[in-house]
């Protein structure tokens, strides 16, 4: 009987020992760093994860293992996470005293070579209904924190864009809008995000315009168009709008990204020169936008893929650097850009600029850049972020339209409007600096006979011939324009009546000697010229009237000659 009793007791002891070993193995296999504290906050046990982390991140004499009071360790902590350490100490006290059922805290624990974040949880250790201690665990959450930081960067890049950006889900609900979108609509973020699109734009507009385009976008189509809109903050504005399908990682479409860029000024220019705009009917495309960021505190820099593409780089081959970007700025634009950027950086103010860059391939492009600066509480800079849009097509279109608006299509000379603008500007300069100025009105003699005899095709060739010949005879500072029909005009800056008459005579004689050759035709053309010298205080109309009178006198007295007209005098 005694032997049997001892055998049963031995089996019980064996089972308990094995159970302890199994539980210990489980305890040590946990990836979290786990410590058991007694009621005073002293460490009574730790798992292998805790021991390894302590050994790798502490000196041997400060390795936080059994016997050390963990609450005192947290209270005495210094450094960047001292605030969180004191919060941890208070939380442990609260759990041990029963004041709170549990405690959790997210905190940074950065190493010299990497950034790390942990989630600390404290739960009571209860035995027979009373608290005997606490279990403290630390779980690494670095991946989640880095993902959150990346999300913030992308949101800031979108927010800094001058284009209107919104994300709309498949239920036609706004999920995100940027600052430009809020500013144009005059609403706060919570007045748009989370609401139906029809509530913001109006049911009629949604049913007729927005809704059908969203449906096409949800089906996988990229929708682009230009339209005029009434705004609350200004008159009608024209926007280039693009609906992009928003795709998840599995390539399924979960919504649409809608961007809208204000192109009102370009459209107004097209309206002002409608004839030229019809020849340039290609619509401006939505500018592509790249983002960039520089962390001053940690020395980290980032260029988005699109930013690299605008500069001509493959994203995986470039090391983003401010000096590298400066290297790509056009030499004529670099000094002003550097000065304005450094001034904005010193004040921490938002900075915008339009400039030219040269890509890696040597191509010149026009970009629009906007950037902002994040400041610490003490006013020091810790982050630069912003966006850059490729506006080359828009800028080149503006330059082409400007050229067409100022140029006579047939001869390539300045047209009447542009030429008279040049004369007005020179009149101002003449008054300010006391310089002489003459204007010569030129008319082709017997031009109607050329058209009647040889046809309007030869007439056009004659006009080009006269324009080309005058341009070859004038000084570099002189300006020639075609006023209309067979009438031309030359402005002679810094030339008095005598010098102007000599220059006009040189033009008359050169045209009379030049021969227009076309197929079997050889044609000599002559011109009559009326010259007038500008008098300070005289109007442009008065100056042109006197040159017209002198031209009339040249026609009346036999053509192919130069007549001049002084102020309040008869033609000479």
Coordinates of C-alpha atoms in Angstrom, one line a residue:
X1 CA 0.0 0.0 0.0
X2 CA 2.8 2.4 0.9
X3 CA 4.6 1.5 -2.4
X4 CA 1.5 2.2 -4.5
X5 CA 1.0 5.6 -2.8
X6 CA 4.6 6.6 -3.6
X7 CA 4.2 5.6 -7.2
X8 CA 1.0 7.7 -7.7
X9 CA 2.7 10.7 -6.0
X10 CA 5.7 10.4 -8.3
X11 CA 3.4 10.4 -11.4
X12 CA 1.7 13.6 -10.2
X13 CA 5.1 15.3 -9.8
X14 CA 6.2 14.1 -13.2
X15 CA 3.1 15.5 -14.8
X16 CA 3.5 18.9 -13.1
X17 CA 7.1 19.1 -14.1
X18 CA 6.4 18.3 -17.7
X19 CA 3.5 20.8 -17.8
X20 CA 5.9 23.5 -16.4
X21 CA 8.5 22.6 -19.1
X22 CA 5.8 22.9 -21.9
X23 CA 4.5 26.2 -20.6
X24 CA 8.1 27.5 -20.3
X25 CA 8.8 26.5 -23.9
X26 CA 5.7 28.4 -25.0
X27 CA 6.7 31.4 -22.9
X28 CA 10.2 31.5 -24.5
X29 CA 8.9 31.0 -28.0
X30 CA 6.8 34.2 -27.9
X31 CA 8.1 36.9 -30.3
X32 CA 7.0 39.6 -27.9
X33 CA 9.4 40.8 -25.2
X34 CA 7.6 39.6 -22.0
X35 CA 8.5 40.2 -18.4
X36 CA 6.6 39.1 -15.2
X37 CA 6.6 41.7 -12.3
X38 CA 5.8 41.2 -8.7
X39 CA 3.5 43.6 -6.8
X40 CA 6.4 46.0 -6.1
X41 CA 7.3 46.2 -9.9
X42 CA 10.4 44.1 -9.7
X43 CA 11.2 41.7 -12.6
X44 CA 10.8 38.1 -11.5
X45 CA 11.0 36.4 -14.9
X46 CA 11.5 37.2 -18.5
X47 CA 11.3 35.3 -21.8
X48 CA 14.1 34.7 -24.3
X49 CA 12.9 37.6 -26.5
X50 CA 13.2 40.0 -23.6
X51 CA 16.6 38.7 -22.6
X52 CA 18.0 38.9 -26.2
X53 CA 16.7 42.4 -26.7
X54 CA 18.1 43.5 -23.3
X55 CA 21.5 41.9 -24.1
X56 CA 21.7 43.5 -27.6
X57 CA 20.6 47.0 -26.5
X58 CA 22.1 47.4 -23.0
X59 CA 25.5 47.2 -21.3
X60 CA 26.0 44.0 -19.2
X61 CA 25.7 45.9 -15.9
X62 CA 22.4 47.5 -17.1
X63 CA 20.8 44.4 -18.6
X64 CA 17.2 44.6 -17.3
X65 CA 16.6 41.1 -16.0
X66 CA 15.4 39.4 -12.8
X67 CA 15.5 41.4 -9.6
X68 CA 15.5 44.9 -11.1
X69 CA 12.6 47.3 -10.3
X70 CA 11.1 48.0 -13.8
X71 CA 9.0 50.9 -12.5
X72 CA 12.1 52.7 -11.2
X73 CA 13.9 52.0 -14.5
X74 CA 11.1 53.8 -16.4
X75 CA 10.9 56.7 -13.9
X76 CA 14.7 57.3 -14.3
X77 CA 14.7 57.1 -18.1
X78 CA 16.3 60.0 -20.0
X79 CA 16.5 60.7 -23.7
X80 CA 14.0 61.2 -26.5
X81 CA 11.5 58.6 -25.1
X82 CA 11.7 59.8 -21.4
X83 CA 8.1 61.1 -21.6
X84 CA 6.8 57.8 -22.8
X85 CA 8.8 55.9 -20.1
X86 CA 7.2 57.9 -17.3
X87 CA 3.8 57.2 -18.8
X88 CA 4.7 53.5 -18.8
X89 CA 5.7 53.7 -15.1
X90 CA 2.4 55.3 -14.2
X91 CA 0.5 52.7 -16.2
X92 CA 2.2 49.8 -14.4
X93 CA 1.4 51.3 -11.1
X94 CA -2.2 51.7 -12.1
X95 CA -2.5 48.0 -13.1
X96 CA -0.7 46.8 -10.0
X97 CA -3.0 48.9 -7.7
X98 CA -6.1 47.8 -9.5
X99 CA -7.0 51.3 -10.6
X100 CA -7.1 50.4 -14.3
X101 CA -7.8 46.9 -15.7
X102 CA -4.9 47.1 -18.3
X103 CA -2.6 49.6 -19.9
X104 CA -1.1 50.1 -23.4
X105 CA 1.3 52.6 -25.0
X106 CA 2.9 53.1 -28.4
X107 CA 6.5 54.5 -28.1
X108 CA 9.7 54.9 -30.2
X109 CA 12.8 53.0 -29.4
X110 CA 15.2 54.0 -32.2
X111 CA 18.6 52.4 -32.7
X112 CA 21.5 54.2 -34.3
X113 CA 21.1 52.3 -37.5
X114 CA 17.3 52.1 -37.7
X115 CA 14.0 53.5 -36.5
X116 CA 11.8 51.3 -34.3
X117 CA 8.4 51.5 -32.6
X118 CA 6.9 49.2 -30.0
X119 CA 3.5 48.6 -28.5
X120 CA 3.7 48.0 -24.7
X121 CA 0.8 46.3 -22.9
X122 CA 0.5 45.7 -19.1
X123 CA -2.1 43.2 -17.7
X124 CA -2.6 42.1 -14.1
X125 CA -1.4 38.8 -12.8
X126 CA -4.3 37.6 -10.7
X127 CA -4.2 34.7 -8.1
X128 CA -7.2 33.6 -6.0
X129 CA -9.0 36.9 -6.8
X130 CA -6.1 39.3 -5.8
X131 CA -3.4 41.0 -7.9
X132 CA 0.0 39.3 -7.3
X133 CA 1.9 41.1 -10.0
X134 CA 1.7 42.1 -13.7
X135 CA 2.7 40.9 -17.1
X136 CA 4.5 43.4 -19.3
X137 CA 4.9 42.7 -23.1
X138 CA 6.5 44.8 -25.9
X139 CA 5.5 44.1 -29.5
X140 CA 7.4 45.7 -32.4
X141 CA 5.1 47.8 -34.6
X142 CA 7.8 49.4 -36.8
X143 CA 6.3 48.2 -40.2
X144 CA 2.9 49.8 -39.4
X145 CA 4.5 53.1 -38.2
X146 CA 6.6 53.3 -41.4
X147 CA 3.5 52.6 -43.5
X148 CA 1.6 55.4 -41.7
X149 CA 4.6 57.8 -42.3
X150 CA 4.6 57.0 -46.0
X151 CA 0.8 57.6 -46.2
X152 CA 1.4 61.0 -44.6
X153 CA 4.0 61.9 -47.2
X154 CA 1.8 61.0 -50.1
X155 CA -1.1 62.9 -48.6
X156 CA 1.1 66.0 -48.2
X157 CA 2.3 65.7 -51.8
X158 CA -1.3 65.6 -53.0
X159 CA -2.3 68.4 -50.6
X160 CA 0.5 70.7 -52.0
X161 CA -0.7 70.3 -55.6
X162 CA -2.3 73.3 -57.2
X163 CA -4.6 71.0 -59.1
X164 CA -7.9 69.9 -57.5
X165 CA -7.7 66.3 -56.4
X166 CA -10.4 64.0 -55.1
X167 CA -10.9 60.3 -54.5
X168 CA -14.4 58.9 -55.0
X169 CA -15.5 55.3 -54.1
X170 CA -17.8 53.0 -56.0
X171 CA -20.8 54.3 -53.9
X172 CA -20.1 57.8 -55.3
X173 CA -18.8 59.0 -51.9
X174 CA -15.9 61.4 -51.4
X175 CA -13.1 59.6 -49.6
X176 CA -10.4 62.2 -49.9
X177 CA -10.0 65.8 -51.2
X178 CA -6.9 68.0 -51.2
X179 CA -6.6 71.6 -49.9
X180 CA -7.1 73.1 -53.4
X181 CA -10.4 71.3 -53.7
X182 CA -11.6 72.6 -50.4
X183 CA -10.5 76.2 -51.2
X184 CA -12.3 76.2 -54.6
X185 CA -15.5 74.8 -53.1
X186 CA -15.3 77.0 -50.0
X187 CA -16.0 74.1 -47.6
X188 CA -14.3 72.4 -44.7
X189 CA -13.0 68.8 -45.0
X190 CA -15.8 67.2 -43.0
X191 CA -18.3 69.0 -45.2
X192 CA -17.1 67.0 -48.2
X193 CA -15.3 63.8 -47.2
X194 CA -17.8 61.1 -46.4
X195 CA -20.6 62.7 -48.4
X196 CA -22.2 61.8 -51.7
X197 CA -20.8 63.6 -54.8
X198 CA -24.4 64.7 -55.8
X199 CA -24.7 66.5 -52.4
X200 CA -21.7 68.7 -53.3
X201 CA -22.1 69.3 -57.0
X202 CA -25.9 69.1 -57.2
X203 CA -28.1 66.3 -58.4
X204 CA -28.7 67.8 -61.9
X205 CA -25.0 68.3 -62.5
X206 CA -24.2 64.8 -61.1
X207 CA -26.9 63.1 -63.3
X208 CA -25.9 64.9 -66.5
X209 CA -22.1 65.2 -66.3
X210 CA -20.2 63.8 -63.3
X211 CA -22.1 60.5 -62.7
X212 CA -21.8 59.1 -66.3
X213 CA -18.1 59.9 -66.4
X214 CA -17.6 58.2 -63.0
X215 CA -19.4 55.1 -64.3
X216 CA -17.1 55.0 -67.4
X217 CA -14.1 55.4 -65.0
X218 CA -15.3 52.6 -62.7
X219 CA -15.4 50.4 -65.8
X220 CA -11.7 51.0 -66.4
X221 CA -11.7 54.0 -68.7
X222 CA -9.6 57.1 -68.2
X223 CA -11.9 60.0 -69.0
X224 CA -10.5 63.4 -70.0
X225 CA -12.3 66.7 -70.9
X226 CA -12.2 70.4 -70.6
X227 CA -15.1 72.5 -69.4
X228 CA -16.1 75.9 -68.0
X229 CA -17.5 76.1 -64.5
X230 CA -19.2 78.8 -62.3
X231 CA -17.3 79.3 -59.1
X232 CA -18.2 80.9 -55.7
X233 CA -14.9 82.7 -55.4
X234 CA -14.4 84.1 -58.9
X235 CA -16.0 84.4 -62.4
X236 CA -16.3 81.4 -64.7
X237 CA -13.1 79.2 -64.8
X238 CA -12.0 76.6 -67.3
X239 CA -10.6 73.3 -66.0
X240 CA -8.9 70.3 -67.6
X241 CA -10.4 67.3 -65.8
X242 CA -9.2 63.7 -65.8
X243 CA -10.9 60.7 -64.2
X244 CA -8.4 57.9 -63.4
X245 CA -9.5 54.4 -62.3
X246 CA -8.3 53.8 -58.7
X247 CA -6.9 50.2 -58.7
X248 CA -6.1 48.0 -55.7
X249 CA -3.1 45.7 -55.5
X250 CA -5.1 42.9 -57.1
X251 CA -5.9 45.3 -60.0
X252 CA -9.6 45.6 -59.0
X253 CA -11.1 49.0 -59.3
X254 CA -12.3 50.5 -56.0
X255 CA -13.0 54.1 -57.1
X256 CA -11.8 57.0 -59.1
X257 CA -9.1 59.7 -58.7
X258 CA -10.3 62.9 -60.2
X259 CA -7.9 65.8 -60.9
X260 CA -8.8 69.3 -62.3
X261 CA -6.3 71.9 -63.4
X262 CA -7.3 75.6 -63.9
X263 CA -6.5 76.5 -67.6
X264 CA -8.6 79.7 -67.7
X265 CA -5.8 82.1 -68.7
X266 CA -4.7 79.9 -71.6
X267 CA -8.4 79.5 -72.8
X268 CA -8.9 83.3 -72.6
X269 CA -5.9 83.8 -74.7
X270 CA -7.3 81.4 -77.3
X271 CA -10.6 83.4 -77.3
X272 CA -8.7 86.7 -77.8
X273 CA -7.0 85.3 -80.9
X274 CA -9.7 83.0 -82.2
X275 CA -8.3 82.7 -85.7
X276 CA -4.9 81.5 -84.4
X277 CA -6.5 79.3 -81.8
X278 CA -8.4 77.4 -84.5
X279 CA -5.1 76.5 -86.0
X280 CA -3.9 75.3 -82.7
X281 CA -6.9 73.2 -81.7
X282 CA -5.0 70.6 -79.8
X283 CA -6.2 70.8 -76.2
X284 CA -3.8 71.2 -73.4
X285 CA -3.2 68.0 -71.5
X286 CA -3.3 67.6 -67.8
X287 CA 0.2 68.2 -66.4
X288 CA 1.9 65.3 -64.8
X289 CA 2.9 65.9 -61.1
X290 CA 5.8 64.5 -59.2
X291 CA 6.5 64.9 -55.5
X292 CA 9.6 65.4 -53.4
X293 CA 10.7 65.5 -49.8
X294 CA 13.7 66.2 -47.7
X295 CA 14.0 65.4 -44.0
X296 CA 16.5 67.9 -42.5
X297 CA 16.7 66.1 -39.2
X298 CA 17.6 62.7 -40.4
X299 CA 19.1 63.5 -43.8
X300 CA 16.6 61.5 -45.7
X301 CA 15.5 62.5 -49.2
X302 CA 12.9 61.2 -51.6
X303 CA 11.8 61.9 -55.2
X304 CA 8.7 60.2 -56.5
X305 CA 8.9 58.1 -59.7
X306 CA 7.1 60.9 -61.7
X307 CA 9.5 63.6 -60.4
X308 CA 12.4 61.5 -61.6
X309 CA 10.7 61.0 -65.0
X310 CA 10.3 64.7 -65.5
X311 CA 14.0 65.1 -65.0
X312 CA 14.7 62.2 -67.4
X313 CA 15.9 59.7 -64.7
X314 CA 14.9 56.1 -64.0
X315 CA 13.8 56.1 -60.3
X316 CA 16.1 53.2 -59.3
X317 CA 19.2 54.9 -60.7
X318 CA 19.1 58.4 -59.1
X319 CA 20.2 59.6 -55.7
X320 CA 17.8 62.5 -54.9
X321 CA 19.8 65.6 -54.1
X322 CA 19.1 69.3 -54.1
X323 CA 22.3 70.1 -55.9
X324 CA 21.5 67.6 -58.5
X325 CA 18.1 69.3 -59.1
X326 CA 19.8 72.7 -59.3
X327 CA 22.1 71.2 -62.0
X328 CA 19.0 70.7 -64.2
X329 CA 17.7 74.2 -63.9
X330 CA 18.2 76.4 -67.0
X331 CA 21.2 78.7 -66.4
X332 CA 19.1 81.8 -67.1
X333 CA 16.5 80.7 -64.4
X334 CA 18.9 79.3 -61.8
X335 CA 20.0 82.6 -60.0
X336 CA 16.5 83.9 -59.4
X337 CA 15.2 80.4 -58.4
X338 CA 18.1 79.9 -55.9
X339 CA 17.6 83.4 -54.4
X340 CA 13.8 83.0 -54.0
X341 CA 14.0 79.5 -52.7
X342 CA 16.6 80.4 -50.0
X343 CA 14.5 83.4 -48.9
X344 CA 11.4 81.2 -48.6
X345 CA 13.5 78.5 -46.8
X346 CA 14.8 81.0 -44.3
X347 CA 11.3 82.2 -43.4
X348 CA 9.6 78.8 -43.7
X349 CA 7.1 80.1 -46.1
X350 CA 5.5 78.3 -49.0
X351 CA 7.3 78.8 -52.3
X352 CA 6.1 78.6 -55.9
X353 CA 8.0 79.1 -59.1
X354 CA 7.7 78.5 -62.9
X355 CA 11.1 77.7 -64.5
X356 CA 12.8 75.8 -67.2
X357 CA 14.8 72.6 -66.7
X358 CA 17.1 70.5 -68.8
X359 CA 16.6 66.8 -68.7
X360 CA 19.3 64.1 -68.6
X361 CA 18.7 63.7 -72.3
X362 CA 19.2 67.5 -72.9
X363 CA 15.6 68.3 -73.6
X364 CA 14.3 71.7 -72.3
X365 CA 11.1 71.5 -70.3
X366 CA 8.9 74.0 -68.5
X367 CA 7.8 73.1 -64.9
X368 CA 5.7 74.6 -62.2
X369 CA 7.0 74.0 -58.7
X370 CA 5.4 74.4 -55.3
X371 CA 6.9 73.5 -51.9
X372 CA 6.2 73.9 -48.2
X373 CA 8.3 73.7 -45.1
X374 CA 7.5 72.0 -41.8
X375 CA 8.8 73.6 -38.7
X376 CA 9.4 72.4 -35.2
X377 CA 8.0 74.2 -32.2
X378 CA 11.2 76.2 -31.8
X379 CA 10.8 77.4 -35.4
X380 CA 13.6 75.3 -36.8
X381 CA 13.2 73.5 -40.2
X382 CA 12.8 69.8 -40.2
X383 CA 11.1 68.9 -43.5
X384 CA 10.7 70.2 -47.1
X385 CA 8.0 68.7 -49.2
X386 CA 6.2 69.7 -52.4
X387 CA 5.3 68.9 -56.0
X388 CA 6.5 69.7 -59.5
X389 CA 4.3 69.7 -62.6
X390 CA 5.5 69.4 -66.2
X391 CA 3.7 72.3 -68.0
X392 CA 5.8 72.2 -71.2
X393 CA 2.9 71.7 -73.5
X394 CA 0.9 74.5 -71.9
X395 CA 3.9 77.0 -72.0
X396 CA 4.9 76.2 -75.6
X397 CA 1.2 76.6 -76.6
X398 CA 1.2 80.0 -75.0
X399 CA 4.4 81.0 -76.8
X400 CA 3.0 79.8 -80.1
X401 CA -0.3 81.7 -79.5
X402 CA 1.6 84.8 -78.5
X403 CA 3.7 84.6 -81.7
X404 CA 0.6 84.2 -83.9
X405 CA -1.2 87.0 -82.1
X406 CA 1.7 89.4 -82.8
X407 CA 2.7 88.4 -86.3
X408 CA 1.3 89.0 -89.8
X409 CA 0.7 85.5 -91.2
X410 CA 1.7 86.3 -94.8
X411 CA 4.9 88.3 -94.3
X412 CA 6.1 87.2 -90.9
X413 CA 6.4 90.9 -89.8
X414 CA 4.8 92.3 -86.6
X415 CA 1.1 92.9 -87.3
X416 CA -0.6 96.3 -86.9
X417 CA -1.4 95.8 -83.2
X418 CA 2.0 94.6 -82.2
X419 CA 3.8 97.2 -84.3
X420 CA 1.8 100.1 -82.7
X421 CA 2.6 98.7 -79.3
X422 CA 6.3 98.9 -80.1
X423 CA 5.9 102.6 -81.3
X424 CA 4.0 103.5 -78.1
X425 CA 6.8 102.0 -76.0
X426 CA 9.5 103.8 -78.0
X427 CA 7.6 107.1 -77.7
X428 CA 7.7 106.7 -73.9
X429 CA 11.5 106.0 -74.0
X430 CA 11.9 109.0 -76.4
X431 CA 10.2 111.4 -73.9
X432 CA 12.1 110.0 -70.9
X433 CA 15.6 110.2 -72.4
X434 CA 15.1 112.9 -74.9
X435 CA 15.9 110.7 -77.9
X436 CA 14.8 111.3 -81.4
X437 CA 12.2 109.1 -83.2
X438 CA 10.9 108.9 -86.7
X439 CA 8.1 106.8 -88.3
X440 CA 7.9 106.1 -92.1
X441 CA 4.6 105.1 -93.7
X442 CA 5.3 102.9 -96.8
X443 CA 2.8 102.1 -99.6
X444 CA 3.5 100.0 -102.7
X445 CA 2.9 102.0 -105.9
X446 CA 0.3 100.7 -108.3
X447 CA -0.2 97.5 -106.3
X448 CA -3.7 97.1 -107.6
X449 CA -2.3 96.7 -111.1
X450 CA -0.1 93.8 -109.9
X451 CA -3.1 91.9 -108.6
X452 CA -5.2 92.7 -111.6
X453 CA -2.5 91.8 -114.1
X454 CA -0.8 88.8 -112.5
X455 CA -3.3 87.6 -109.9
X456 CA -3.5 87.6 -106.2
X457 CA -0.9 84.8 -105.9
X458 CA 1.7 87.1 -107.4
X459 CA 0.3 89.9 -105.2
X460 CA 1.1 87.8 -102.1
X461 CA 4.6 87.1 -103.4
X462 CA 5.0 90.9 -104.0
X463 CA 4.1 91.6 -100.4
X464 CA 6.6 89.0 -99.1
X465 CA 9.2 90.5 -101.5
X466 CA 8.7 94.0 -100.1
X467 CA 8.8 92.8 -96.5
X468 CA 11.9 90.8 -97.0
X469 CA 13.7 93.6 -98.8
X470 CA 12.8 96.2 -96.2
X471 CA 14.0 93.9 -93.4
X472 CA 17.3 93.5 -95.3
X473 CA 17.8 97.3 -95.6
X474 CA 16.8 98.4 -92.1
X475 CA 19.1 98.9 -89.1
X476 CA 19.1 96.2 -86.3
X477 CA 17.2 98.6 -83.9
X478 CA 14.6 99.5 -86.5
X479 CA 11.2 97.8 -86.4
X480 CA 9.1 97.0 -89.5
X481 CA 5.4 96.2 -89.5
X482 CA 2.6 95.5 -91.9
X483 CA -0.4 97.6 -91.2
X484 CA -2.7 96.0 -93.7
X485 CA -3.1 95.5 -97.5
X486 CA 0.0 97.0 -99.3
X487 CA 0.8 99.4 -96.4
X488 CA 3.9 99.0 -94.3
X489 CA 5.5 101.1 -91.6
X490 CA 9.1 101.5 -90.3
X491 CA 10.1 102.9 -86.9
X492 CA 13.5 104.5 -86.7
X493 CA 14.5 104.8 -83.0
X494 CA 17.1 107.5 -82.1
X495 CA 16.9 109.1 -85.6
X496 CA 15.9 112.7 -86.3
X497 CA 14.2 113.9 -89.5
X498 CA 17.4 114.1 -91.5
X499 CA 18.7 110.6 -90.4
X500 CA 15.2 109.2 -90.9
X501 CA 15.0 110.6 -94.4
X502 CA 18.3 109.1 -95.3
X503 CA 17.2 105.7 -94.0
X504 CA 13.9 105.9 -95.8
X505 CA 15.6 106.9 -99.0
X506 CA 17.9 103.8 -98.6
X507 CA 14.8 101.7 -98.4
X508 CA 13.1 103.3 -101.4
X509 CA 16.2 103.0 -103.6
X510 CA 16.8 99.4 -102.5
X511 CA 13.2 98.4 -103.4
X512 CA 13.4 100.1 -106.7
X513 CA 16.5 98.2 -107.6
X514 CA 15.3 94.8 -106.3
X515 CA 13.7 92.4 -108.8
X516 CA 10.9 90.0 -107.9
X517 CA 11.5 86.8 -109.9
X518 CA 8.7 84.2 -110.2
X519 CA 8.8 81.6 -113.0
X520 CA 9.0 83.7 -116.2
X521 CA 8.0 86.9 -114.4
X522 CA 10.5 89.6 -113.5
X523 CA 8.9 92.5 -111.7
X524 CA 10.2 95.7 -110.2
X525 CA 8.2 97.4 -107.5
X526 CA 8.5 101.0 -106.2
X527 CA 7.2 102.5 -103.0
X528 CA 6.1 105.9 -101.8
X529 CA 7.2 106.8 -98.3
X530 CA 5.9 109.4 -95.9
X531 CA 8.2 110.3 -92.9
X532 CA 7.3 112.2 -89.7
X533 CA 9.5 112.9 -86.6
X534 CA 7.9 112.4 -83.2
X535 CA 7.5 115.6 -81.1
X536 CA 7.4 115.3 -77.3
X537 CA 3.8 115.3 -76.0
X538 CA 2.4 114.3 -79.4
X539 CA -0.1 111.4 -79.5
X540 CA 0.4 108.2 -81.6
X541 CA -2.5 109.2 -83.7
X542 CA -1.0 112.6 -84.4
X543 CA 2.4 111.0 -85.4
X544 CA 0.7 108.5 -87.7
X545 CA -1.5 111.3 -89.2
X546 CA 1.5 113.4 -90.2
X547 CA 3.3 110.4 -91.7
X548 CA 0.1 109.6 -93.7
X549 CA -0.1 113.2 -94.9
X550 CA 3.6 113.0 -96.1
X551 CA 2.8 109.7 -97.8
X552 CA -0.2 111.3 -99.6
X553 CA 2.1 114.1 -100.7
X554 CA 4.6 111.5 -102.1
X555 CA 1.9 109.8 -104.0
X556 CA 0.5 113.1 -105.3
X557 CA 3.9 114.4 -106.6
X558 CA 4.7 111.3 -108.7
X559 CA 5.3 108.3 -106.4
X560 CA 8.5 106.4 -105.9
X561 CA 9.8 109.1 -103.5
X562 CA 10.2 110.1 -99.9
X563 CA 8.3 113.0 -98.4
X564 CA 8.6 114.2 -94.8
X565 CA 6.3 116.1 -92.5
X566 CA 7.5 118.2 -89.6
X567 CA 5.2 119.3 -86.8
X568 CA 2.6 121.8 -88.0
X569 CA 4.3 122.3 -91.4
X570 CA 3.7 121.4 -95.0
X571 CA 5.2 118.2 -96.4
X572 CA 8.8 118.5 -97.6

